[in-house]
CSV table of C-alpha atoms in Angstrom, one decimal:
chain,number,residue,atom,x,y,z
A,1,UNK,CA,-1.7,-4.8,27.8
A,2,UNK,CA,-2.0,-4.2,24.1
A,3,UNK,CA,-3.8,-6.6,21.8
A,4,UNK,CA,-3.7,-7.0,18.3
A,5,UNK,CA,-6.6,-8.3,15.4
A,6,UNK,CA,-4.4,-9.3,12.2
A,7,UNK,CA,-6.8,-9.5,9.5
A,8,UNK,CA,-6.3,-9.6,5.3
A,9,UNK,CA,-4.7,-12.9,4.7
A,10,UNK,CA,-5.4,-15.3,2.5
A,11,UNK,CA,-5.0,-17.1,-0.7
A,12,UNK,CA,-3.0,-15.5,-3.6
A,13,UNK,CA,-2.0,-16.1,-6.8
A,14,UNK,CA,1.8,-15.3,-7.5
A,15,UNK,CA,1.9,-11.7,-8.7
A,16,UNK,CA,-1.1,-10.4,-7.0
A,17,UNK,CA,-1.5,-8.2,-4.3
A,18,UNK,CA,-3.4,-8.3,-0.6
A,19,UNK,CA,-3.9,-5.7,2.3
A,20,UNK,CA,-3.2,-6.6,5.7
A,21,UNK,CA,-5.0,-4.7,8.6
A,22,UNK,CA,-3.8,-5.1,12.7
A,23,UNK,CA,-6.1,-3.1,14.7
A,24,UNK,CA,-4.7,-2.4,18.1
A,25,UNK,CA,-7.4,-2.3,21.3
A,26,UNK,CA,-6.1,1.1,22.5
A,27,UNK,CA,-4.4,4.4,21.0
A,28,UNK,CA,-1.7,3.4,19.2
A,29,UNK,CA,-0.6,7.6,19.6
A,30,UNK,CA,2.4,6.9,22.2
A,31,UNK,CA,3.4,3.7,20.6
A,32,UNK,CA,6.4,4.1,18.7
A,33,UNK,CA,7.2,1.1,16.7
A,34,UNK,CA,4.7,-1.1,14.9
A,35,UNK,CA,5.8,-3.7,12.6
A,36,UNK,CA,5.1,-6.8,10.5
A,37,UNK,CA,6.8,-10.4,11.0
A,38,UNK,CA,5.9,-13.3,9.5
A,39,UNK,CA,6.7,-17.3,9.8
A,40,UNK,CA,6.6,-20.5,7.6
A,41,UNK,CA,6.1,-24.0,9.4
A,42,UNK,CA,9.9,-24.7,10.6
A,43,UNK,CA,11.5,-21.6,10.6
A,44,UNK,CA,11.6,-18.5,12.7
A,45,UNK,CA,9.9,-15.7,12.8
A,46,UNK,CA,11.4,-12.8,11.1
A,47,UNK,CA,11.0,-9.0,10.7
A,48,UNK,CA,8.9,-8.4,7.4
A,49,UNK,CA,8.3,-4.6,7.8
A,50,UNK,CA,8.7,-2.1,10.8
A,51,UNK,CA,7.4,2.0,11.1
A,52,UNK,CA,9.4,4.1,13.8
A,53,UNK,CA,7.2,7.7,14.6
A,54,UNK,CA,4.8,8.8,11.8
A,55,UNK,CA,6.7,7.7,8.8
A,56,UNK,CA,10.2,6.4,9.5
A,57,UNK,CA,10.2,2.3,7.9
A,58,UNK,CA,12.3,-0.3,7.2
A,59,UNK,CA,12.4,-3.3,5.4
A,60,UNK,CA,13.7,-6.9,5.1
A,61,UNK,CA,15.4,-7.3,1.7
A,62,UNK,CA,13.2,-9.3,0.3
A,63,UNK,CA,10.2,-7.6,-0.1
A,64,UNK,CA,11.7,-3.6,-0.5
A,65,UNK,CA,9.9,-2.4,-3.6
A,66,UNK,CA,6.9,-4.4,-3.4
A,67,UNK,CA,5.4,-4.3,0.1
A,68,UNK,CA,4.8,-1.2,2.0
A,69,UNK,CA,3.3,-0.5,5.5
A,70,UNK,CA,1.8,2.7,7.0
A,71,UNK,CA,-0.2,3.4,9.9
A,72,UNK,CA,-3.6,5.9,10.9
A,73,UNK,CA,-3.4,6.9,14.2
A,74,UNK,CA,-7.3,7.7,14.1
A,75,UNK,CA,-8.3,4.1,13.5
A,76,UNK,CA,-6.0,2.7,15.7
A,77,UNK,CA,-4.4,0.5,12.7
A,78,UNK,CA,-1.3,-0.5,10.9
A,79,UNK,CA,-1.1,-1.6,7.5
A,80,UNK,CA,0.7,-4.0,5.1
A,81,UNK,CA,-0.1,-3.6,1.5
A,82,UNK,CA,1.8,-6.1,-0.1
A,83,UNK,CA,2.0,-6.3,-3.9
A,84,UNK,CA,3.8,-8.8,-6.6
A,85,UNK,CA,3.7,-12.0,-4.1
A,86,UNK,CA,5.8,-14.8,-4.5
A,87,UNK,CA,5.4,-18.1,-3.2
A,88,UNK,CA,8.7,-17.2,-1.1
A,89,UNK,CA,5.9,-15.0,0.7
A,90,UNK,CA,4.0,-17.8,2.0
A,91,UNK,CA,3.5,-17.9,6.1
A,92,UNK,CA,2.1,-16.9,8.9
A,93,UNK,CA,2.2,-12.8,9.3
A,94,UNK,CA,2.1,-11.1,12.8
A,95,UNK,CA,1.5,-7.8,13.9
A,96,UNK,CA,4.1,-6.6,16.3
A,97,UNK,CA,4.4,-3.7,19.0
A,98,UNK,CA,6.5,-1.9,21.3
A,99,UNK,CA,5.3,0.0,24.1
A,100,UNK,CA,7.2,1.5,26.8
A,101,UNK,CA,10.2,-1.3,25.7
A,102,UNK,CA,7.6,-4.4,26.3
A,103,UNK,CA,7.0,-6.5,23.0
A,104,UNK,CA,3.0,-7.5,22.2
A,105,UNK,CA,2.1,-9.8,19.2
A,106,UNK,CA,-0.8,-10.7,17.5
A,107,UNK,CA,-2.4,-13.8,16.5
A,108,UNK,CA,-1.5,-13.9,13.4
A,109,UNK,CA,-2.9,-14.0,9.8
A,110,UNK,CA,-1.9,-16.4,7.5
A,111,UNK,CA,-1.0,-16.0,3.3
A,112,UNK,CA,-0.8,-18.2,0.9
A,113,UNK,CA,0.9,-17.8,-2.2
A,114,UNK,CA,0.7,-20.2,-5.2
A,115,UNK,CA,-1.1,-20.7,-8.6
């Protein structure tokens, strides 16, 4: 069993930027997708950000250009660094991972966006 620690969120003003940080409890070496959903109250959950490999990402339309996520295999970590928030931003963010074909979430982190 994997688990995941979401940590970063918070409370933004529209335009700014915040780091989010899941630390997984093992070697994240021999998993090979790592990503980034998120969730307002009432709708579903949907894919913010995901890295195939070492470097290989993709993105939901809405944030291309402003958010970007990496990962360090040494500190057992994947990144969000998210940057010129909008409100639409707003919700719950998850880490998500997939190892050996079998899906592990975290508890989630939550961001607020407004002025």
């Amino acid at each position: 069993q994997v688990q995941l620690v979401e940590s970063g969120g918070g409370l933004v003003q529209p335009g700014g930027s915040l780091r989010l940080s899941c630390a997984a409890s093992e070697s994240i070496f021999n998993i090979n997708a790592m990503g980034w959903h998120r969730q307002a109250p009432g709708k579903q959950r949907s894919l913010v950000a995901i890295i195939f490999g070492a470097s290989s990402t993709n993105y939901a339309d809405s944030v291309k250009g402003r958010f970007t996520i990496s990962r360090d295999n040494a500190k057992n970590t994947v990144y969000l660094q998210m940057n010129s928030l909008k409100p639409e931003d707003t919700g719950v963010y998850y880490c998500n991972v997939v190892k050996y074909g079998m899906n592990y979430w975290g508890k989630g982190t939550p961001v607020t966006v407004s002025s």
